[in-house]
Short mmCIF file of C-alpha atoms and ligand atoms in Angstrom, two decimals:
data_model
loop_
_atom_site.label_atom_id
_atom_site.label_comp_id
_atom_site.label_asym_id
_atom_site.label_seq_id
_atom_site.Cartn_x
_atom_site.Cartn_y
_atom_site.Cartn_z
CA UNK A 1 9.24 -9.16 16.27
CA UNK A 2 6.43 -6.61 16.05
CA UNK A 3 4.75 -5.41 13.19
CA UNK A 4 2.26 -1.90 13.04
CA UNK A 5 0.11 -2.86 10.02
CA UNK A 6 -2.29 0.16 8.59
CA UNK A 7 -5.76 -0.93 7.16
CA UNK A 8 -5.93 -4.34 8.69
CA UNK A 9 -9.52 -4.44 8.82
CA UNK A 10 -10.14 -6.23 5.75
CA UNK A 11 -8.37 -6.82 1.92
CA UNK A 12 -4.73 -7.27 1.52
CA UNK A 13 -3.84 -5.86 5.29
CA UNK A 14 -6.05 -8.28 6.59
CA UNK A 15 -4.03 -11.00 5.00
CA UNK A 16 -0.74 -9.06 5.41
CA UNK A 17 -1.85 -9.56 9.66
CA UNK A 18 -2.78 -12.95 9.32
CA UNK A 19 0.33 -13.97 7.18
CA UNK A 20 2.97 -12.35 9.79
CA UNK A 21 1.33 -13.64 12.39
CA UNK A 22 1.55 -17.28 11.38
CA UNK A 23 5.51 -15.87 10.98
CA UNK A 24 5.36 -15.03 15.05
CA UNK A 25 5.07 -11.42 14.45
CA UNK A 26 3.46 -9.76 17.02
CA UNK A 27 1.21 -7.20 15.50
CA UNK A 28 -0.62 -3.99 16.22
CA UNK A 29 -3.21 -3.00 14.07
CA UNK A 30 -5.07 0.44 12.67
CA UNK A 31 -7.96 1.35 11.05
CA UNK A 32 -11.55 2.20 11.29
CA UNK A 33 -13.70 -0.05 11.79
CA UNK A 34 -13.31 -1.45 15.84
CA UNK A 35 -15.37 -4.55 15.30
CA UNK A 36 -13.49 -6.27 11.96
CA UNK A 37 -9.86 -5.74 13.75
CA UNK A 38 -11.11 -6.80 16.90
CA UNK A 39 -12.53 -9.75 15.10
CA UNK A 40 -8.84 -10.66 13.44
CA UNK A 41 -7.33 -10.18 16.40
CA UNK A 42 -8.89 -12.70 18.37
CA UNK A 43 -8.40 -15.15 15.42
CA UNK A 44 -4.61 -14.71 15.86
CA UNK A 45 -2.70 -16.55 17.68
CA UNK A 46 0.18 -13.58 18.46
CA UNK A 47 -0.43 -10.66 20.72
CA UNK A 48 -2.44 -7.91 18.83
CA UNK A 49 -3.31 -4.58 19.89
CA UNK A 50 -5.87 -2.75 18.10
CA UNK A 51 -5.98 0.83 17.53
CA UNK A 52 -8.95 2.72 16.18
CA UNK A 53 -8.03 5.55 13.98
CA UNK A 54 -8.95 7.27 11.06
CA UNK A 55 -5.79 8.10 9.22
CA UNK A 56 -7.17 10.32 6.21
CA UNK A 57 -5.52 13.60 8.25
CA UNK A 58 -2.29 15.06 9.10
CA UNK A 59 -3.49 14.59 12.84
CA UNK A 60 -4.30 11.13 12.16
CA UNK A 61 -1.13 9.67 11.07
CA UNK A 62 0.90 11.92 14.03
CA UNK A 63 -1.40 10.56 16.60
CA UNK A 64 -0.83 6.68 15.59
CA UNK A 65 3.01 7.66 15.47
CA UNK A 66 2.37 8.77 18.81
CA UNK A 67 0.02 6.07 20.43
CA UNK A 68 2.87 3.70 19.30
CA UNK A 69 6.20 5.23 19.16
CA UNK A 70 7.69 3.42 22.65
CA UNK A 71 6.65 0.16 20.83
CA UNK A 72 9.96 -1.05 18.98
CA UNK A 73 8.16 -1.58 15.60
CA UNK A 74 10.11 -3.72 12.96
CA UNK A 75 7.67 -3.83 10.30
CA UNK A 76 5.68 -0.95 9.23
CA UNK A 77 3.17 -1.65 6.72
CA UNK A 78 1.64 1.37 5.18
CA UNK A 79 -0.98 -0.61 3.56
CA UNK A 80 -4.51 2.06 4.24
CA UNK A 81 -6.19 3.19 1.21
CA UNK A 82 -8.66 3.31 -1.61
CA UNK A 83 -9.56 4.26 -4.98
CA UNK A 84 -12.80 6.15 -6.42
CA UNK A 85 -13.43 6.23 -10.11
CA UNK A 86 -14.60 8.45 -12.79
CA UNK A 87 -13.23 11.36 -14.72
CA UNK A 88 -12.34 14.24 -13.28
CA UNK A 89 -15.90 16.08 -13.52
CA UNK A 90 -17.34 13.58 -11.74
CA UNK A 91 -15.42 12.72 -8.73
CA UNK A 92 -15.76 15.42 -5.86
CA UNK A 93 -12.92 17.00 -4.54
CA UNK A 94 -13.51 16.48 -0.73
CA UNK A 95 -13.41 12.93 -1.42
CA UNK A 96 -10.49 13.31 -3.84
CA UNK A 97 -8.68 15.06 -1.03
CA UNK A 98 -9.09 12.06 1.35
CA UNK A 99 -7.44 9.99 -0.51
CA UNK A 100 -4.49 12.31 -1.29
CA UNK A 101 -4.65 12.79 2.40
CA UNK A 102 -4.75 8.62 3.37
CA UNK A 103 -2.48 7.32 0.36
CA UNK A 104 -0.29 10.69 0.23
CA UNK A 105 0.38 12.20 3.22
CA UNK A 106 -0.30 9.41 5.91
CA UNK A 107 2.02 7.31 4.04
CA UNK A 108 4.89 10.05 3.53
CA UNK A 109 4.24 11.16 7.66
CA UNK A 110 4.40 7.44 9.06
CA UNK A 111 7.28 6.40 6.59
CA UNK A 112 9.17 9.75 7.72
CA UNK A 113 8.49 9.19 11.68
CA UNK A 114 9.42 5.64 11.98
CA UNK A 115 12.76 5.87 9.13
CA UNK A 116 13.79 8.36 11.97
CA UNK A 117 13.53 5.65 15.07
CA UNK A 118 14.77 2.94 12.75
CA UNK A 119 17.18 4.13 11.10
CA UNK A 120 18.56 5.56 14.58
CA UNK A 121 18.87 1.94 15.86
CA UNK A 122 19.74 0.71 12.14
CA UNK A 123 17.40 -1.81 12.18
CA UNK A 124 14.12 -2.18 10.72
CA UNK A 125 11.70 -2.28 7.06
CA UNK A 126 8.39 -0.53 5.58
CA UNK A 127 6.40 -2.23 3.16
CA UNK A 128 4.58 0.54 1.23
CA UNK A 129 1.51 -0.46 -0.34
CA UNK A 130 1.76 1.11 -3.99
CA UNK A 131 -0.24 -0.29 -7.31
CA UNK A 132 1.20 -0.92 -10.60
CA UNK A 133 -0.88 2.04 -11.47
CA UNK A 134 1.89 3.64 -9.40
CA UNK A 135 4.02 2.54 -12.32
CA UNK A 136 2.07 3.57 -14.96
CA UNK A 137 2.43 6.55 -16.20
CA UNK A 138 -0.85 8.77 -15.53
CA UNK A 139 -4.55 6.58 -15.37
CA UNK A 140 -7.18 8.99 -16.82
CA UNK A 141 -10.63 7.68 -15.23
CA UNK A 142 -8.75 6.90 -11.79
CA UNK A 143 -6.72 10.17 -12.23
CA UNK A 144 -5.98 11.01 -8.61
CA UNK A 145 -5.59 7.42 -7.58
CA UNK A 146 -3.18 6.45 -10.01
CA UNK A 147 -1.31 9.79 -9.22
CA UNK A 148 -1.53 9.14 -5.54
CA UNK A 149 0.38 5.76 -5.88
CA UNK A 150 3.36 7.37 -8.18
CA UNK A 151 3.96 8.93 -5.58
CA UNK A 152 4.50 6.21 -3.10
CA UNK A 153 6.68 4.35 -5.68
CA UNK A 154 7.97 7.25 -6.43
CA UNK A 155 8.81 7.77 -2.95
CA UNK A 156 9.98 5.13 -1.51
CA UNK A 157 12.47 4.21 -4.55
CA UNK A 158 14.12 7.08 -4.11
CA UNK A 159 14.38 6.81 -0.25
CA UNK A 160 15.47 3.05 -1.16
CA UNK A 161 18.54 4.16 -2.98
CA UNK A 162 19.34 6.96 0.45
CA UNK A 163 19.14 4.12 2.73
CA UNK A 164 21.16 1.75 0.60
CA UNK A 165 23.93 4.21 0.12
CA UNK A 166 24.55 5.45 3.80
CA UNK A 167 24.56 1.28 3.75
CA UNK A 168 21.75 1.40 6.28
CA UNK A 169 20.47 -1.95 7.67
CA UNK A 170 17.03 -0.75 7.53
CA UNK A 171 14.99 -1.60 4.10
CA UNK A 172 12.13 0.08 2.13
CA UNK A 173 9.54 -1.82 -0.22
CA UNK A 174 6.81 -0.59 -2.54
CA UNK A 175 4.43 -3.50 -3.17
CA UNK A 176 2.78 -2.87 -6.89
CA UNK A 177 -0.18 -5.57 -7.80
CA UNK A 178 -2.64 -5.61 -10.00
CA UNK A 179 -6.07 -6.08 -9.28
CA UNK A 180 -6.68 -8.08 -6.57
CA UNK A 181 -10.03 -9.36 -5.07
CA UNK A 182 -10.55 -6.79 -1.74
CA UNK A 183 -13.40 -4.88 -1.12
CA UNK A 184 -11.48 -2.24 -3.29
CA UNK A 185 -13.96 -2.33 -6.08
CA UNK A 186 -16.49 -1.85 -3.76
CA UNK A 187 -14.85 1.45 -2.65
CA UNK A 188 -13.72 2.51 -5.57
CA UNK A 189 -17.13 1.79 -7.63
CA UNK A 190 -15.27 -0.43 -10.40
CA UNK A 191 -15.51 -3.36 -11.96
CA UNK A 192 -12.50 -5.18 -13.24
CA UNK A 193 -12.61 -6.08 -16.33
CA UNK A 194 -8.98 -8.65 -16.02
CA UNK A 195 -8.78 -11.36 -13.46
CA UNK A 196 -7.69 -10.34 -10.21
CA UNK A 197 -5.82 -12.60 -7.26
CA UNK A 198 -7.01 -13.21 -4.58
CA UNK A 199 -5.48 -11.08 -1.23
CA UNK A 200 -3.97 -13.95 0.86
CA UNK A 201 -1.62 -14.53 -2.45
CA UNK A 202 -0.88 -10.89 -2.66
CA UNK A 203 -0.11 -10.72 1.01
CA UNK A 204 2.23 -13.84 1.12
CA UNK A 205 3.91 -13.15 -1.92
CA UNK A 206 4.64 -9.00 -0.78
CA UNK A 207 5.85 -10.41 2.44
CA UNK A 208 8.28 -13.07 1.14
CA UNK A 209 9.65 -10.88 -1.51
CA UNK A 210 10.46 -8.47 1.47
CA UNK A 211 12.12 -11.15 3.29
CA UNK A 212 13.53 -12.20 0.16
CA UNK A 213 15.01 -8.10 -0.12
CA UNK A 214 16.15 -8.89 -3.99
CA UNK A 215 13.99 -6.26 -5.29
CA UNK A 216 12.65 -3.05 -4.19
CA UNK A 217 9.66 -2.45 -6.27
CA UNK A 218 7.38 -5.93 -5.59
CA UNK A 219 4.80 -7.05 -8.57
CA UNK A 220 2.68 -10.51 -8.24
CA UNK A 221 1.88 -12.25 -10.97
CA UNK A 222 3.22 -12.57 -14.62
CA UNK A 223 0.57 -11.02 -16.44
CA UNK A 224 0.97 -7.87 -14.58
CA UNK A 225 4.94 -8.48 -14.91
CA UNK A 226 4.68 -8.55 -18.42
CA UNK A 227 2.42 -5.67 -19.02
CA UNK A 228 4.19 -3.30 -17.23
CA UNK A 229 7.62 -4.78 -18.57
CA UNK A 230 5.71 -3.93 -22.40
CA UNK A 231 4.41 -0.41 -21.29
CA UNK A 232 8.12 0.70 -21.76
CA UNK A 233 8.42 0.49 -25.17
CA UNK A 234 4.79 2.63 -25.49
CA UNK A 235 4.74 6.24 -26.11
CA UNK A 236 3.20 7.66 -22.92
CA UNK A 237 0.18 9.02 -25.46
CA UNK A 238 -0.26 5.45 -26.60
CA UNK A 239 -0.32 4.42 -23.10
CA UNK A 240 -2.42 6.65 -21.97
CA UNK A 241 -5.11 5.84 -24.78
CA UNK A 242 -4.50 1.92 -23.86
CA UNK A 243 -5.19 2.62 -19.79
CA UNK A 244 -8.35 4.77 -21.05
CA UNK A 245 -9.77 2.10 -22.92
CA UNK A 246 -8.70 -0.55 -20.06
CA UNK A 247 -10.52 1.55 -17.39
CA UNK A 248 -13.50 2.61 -19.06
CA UNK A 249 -14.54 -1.03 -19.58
CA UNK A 250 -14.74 -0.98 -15.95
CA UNK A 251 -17.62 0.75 -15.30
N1 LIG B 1 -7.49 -4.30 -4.49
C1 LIG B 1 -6.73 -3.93 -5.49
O1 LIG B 1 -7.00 -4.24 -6.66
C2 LIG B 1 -5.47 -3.16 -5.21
C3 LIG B 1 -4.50 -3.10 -6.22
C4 LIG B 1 -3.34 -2.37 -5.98
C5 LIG B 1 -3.15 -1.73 -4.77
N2 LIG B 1 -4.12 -1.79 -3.81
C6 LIG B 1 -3.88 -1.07 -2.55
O2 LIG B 1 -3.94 -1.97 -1.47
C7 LIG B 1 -4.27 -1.28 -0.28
C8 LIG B 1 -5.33 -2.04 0.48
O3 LIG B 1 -6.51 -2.05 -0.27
P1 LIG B 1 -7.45 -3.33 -0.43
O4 LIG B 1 -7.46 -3.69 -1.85
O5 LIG B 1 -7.11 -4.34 0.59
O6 LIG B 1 -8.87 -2.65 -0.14
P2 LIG B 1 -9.89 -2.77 1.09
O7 LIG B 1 -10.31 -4.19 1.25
O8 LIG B 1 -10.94 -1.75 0.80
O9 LIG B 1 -9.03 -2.34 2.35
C9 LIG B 1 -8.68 -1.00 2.59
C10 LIG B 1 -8.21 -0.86 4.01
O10 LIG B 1 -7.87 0.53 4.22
C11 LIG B 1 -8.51 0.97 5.42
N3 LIG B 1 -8.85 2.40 5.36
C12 LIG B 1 -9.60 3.03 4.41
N4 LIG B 1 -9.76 4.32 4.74
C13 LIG B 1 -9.11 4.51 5.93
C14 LIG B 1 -8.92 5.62 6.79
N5 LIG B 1 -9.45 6.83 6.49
N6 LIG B 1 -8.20 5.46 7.91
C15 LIG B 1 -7.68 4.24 8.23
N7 LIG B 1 -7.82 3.15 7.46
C16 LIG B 1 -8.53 3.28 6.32
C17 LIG B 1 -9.77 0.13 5.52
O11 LIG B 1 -10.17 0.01 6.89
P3 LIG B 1 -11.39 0.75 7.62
O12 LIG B 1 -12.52 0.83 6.65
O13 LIG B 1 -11.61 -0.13 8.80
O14 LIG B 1 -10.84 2.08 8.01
C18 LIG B 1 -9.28 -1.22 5.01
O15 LIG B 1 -8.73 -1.97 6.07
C19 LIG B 1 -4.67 0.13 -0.71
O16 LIG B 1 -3.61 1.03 -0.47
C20 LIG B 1 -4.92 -0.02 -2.20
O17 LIG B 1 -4.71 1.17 -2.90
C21 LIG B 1 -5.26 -2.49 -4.01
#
């Protein structure tokens, strides 16, 4: 089995790589940075190839589709991304762009080009790497980042409920935690304010509810369960004062 894992170099794909691999997959891996994936990949003990890409661009996400497209991939995890925070003055829109461009459109191209192959030979998942702020509904402070990760939930629900009803074999996953300890924060420029887990139980728990294929939409941990369960019953301008409140005390 062969799995094409995006952002690998560190966080939650990292652990993603290192999880599957323990599971015999063999894995190729994407991202920036040459010398943290070529570091992984030597600590694995399945064949890795490494490819060194920048995926924030149309061109980006079409060449990795190319480099690997006569590899028969049965994982894809769509896992590249990051957040930046501030309100909506402050943030500039270059780097705003980037990340619609990395956790928008990179996901929606690779998800589109490999559905194609796999659903061709009816055979194969992708493990889209949302947020619960995906499920939330808007995230003033973390506006386009929150908005960014509806849309992969968004996304890959709907093509979720396609693939079920043309009773496809193939299977699509959004993972949604919480907060989890990655260099995210770093990236992002946040502090978290609630505890966060840690990104080898994130990984291990995304991959064995995939294998698991009960549910769709993946969330770790109760408290995040529960909140999100709760946020139902909240008027979205109630919830939208609440997620203020909850992401200002992160600066
Ligand atoms: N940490 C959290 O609290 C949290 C919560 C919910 C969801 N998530 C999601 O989880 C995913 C992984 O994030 P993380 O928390 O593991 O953060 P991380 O430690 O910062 O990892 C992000 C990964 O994305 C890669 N990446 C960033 N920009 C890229 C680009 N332009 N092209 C290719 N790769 C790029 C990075 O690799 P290079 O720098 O080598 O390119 C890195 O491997 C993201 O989609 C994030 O939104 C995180």
């Amino acid at each position: 089995m062969k799995a094409l894992i995006t952002g690998a170099s560190s966080g939650i794909g990292r652990e993603i790589a290192i999880y599957l691999s323990e599971l015999g997959f063999d894995l190729i891996l994407a991202s920036r940075n040459k010398e943290e994936l070529e570091k992984l990949g030597e600590s694995l003990k399945t064949k890795v190839k490494i490819i060194v890409i920048d995926l924030a661009s149309e061109k980006g996400a079409k060449d990795l589709y190319m480099l690997v497209k006569n590899e028969e991939i049965d994982l894809l995890v769509n896992n590249a991304g990051f957040g930046l925070y501030g309100d909506y003055r402050s943030v500039s829109l270059p780097a705003e762009l980037e990340m619609i461009e990395l956790n928008v459109k990179a996901v929606h191209i690779l998800t589109r080009m490999f559905l194609k192959d796999m659903t061709s030979r009816n055979n194969g998942y992708i493990l889209n790497v949302a947020s619960s702020a995906g499920l939330l509904r808007g995230g003033p402070l973390m506006s386009t980042y929150y908005a960014t990760k509806s849309y992969v939930t968004s996304y890959t629900l709907a093509i979720s409920e396609e693939l079920r009803r043309n009773k496809s074999k193939v299977k699509v996953f959004a993972f949604c935690p919480g907060p989890v300890d990655t260099n995210f924060n770093k990236v992002a420029g946040v502090k978290f304010n609630i505890s966060s887990i840690s990104a080898r139980k994130a990984a291990r728990y995304a991959i064995d509810s995939m294998i698991k294929g009960k549910k769709v939409v993946i969330v770790p941990g109760f408290k995040i369960k529960m909140g999100l369960f709760f946020s139902r019953f909240v008027s979205i301008k109630k919830m939208l004062k609440i997620t203020y409140n909850i992401q200002r005390r992160k600066k």
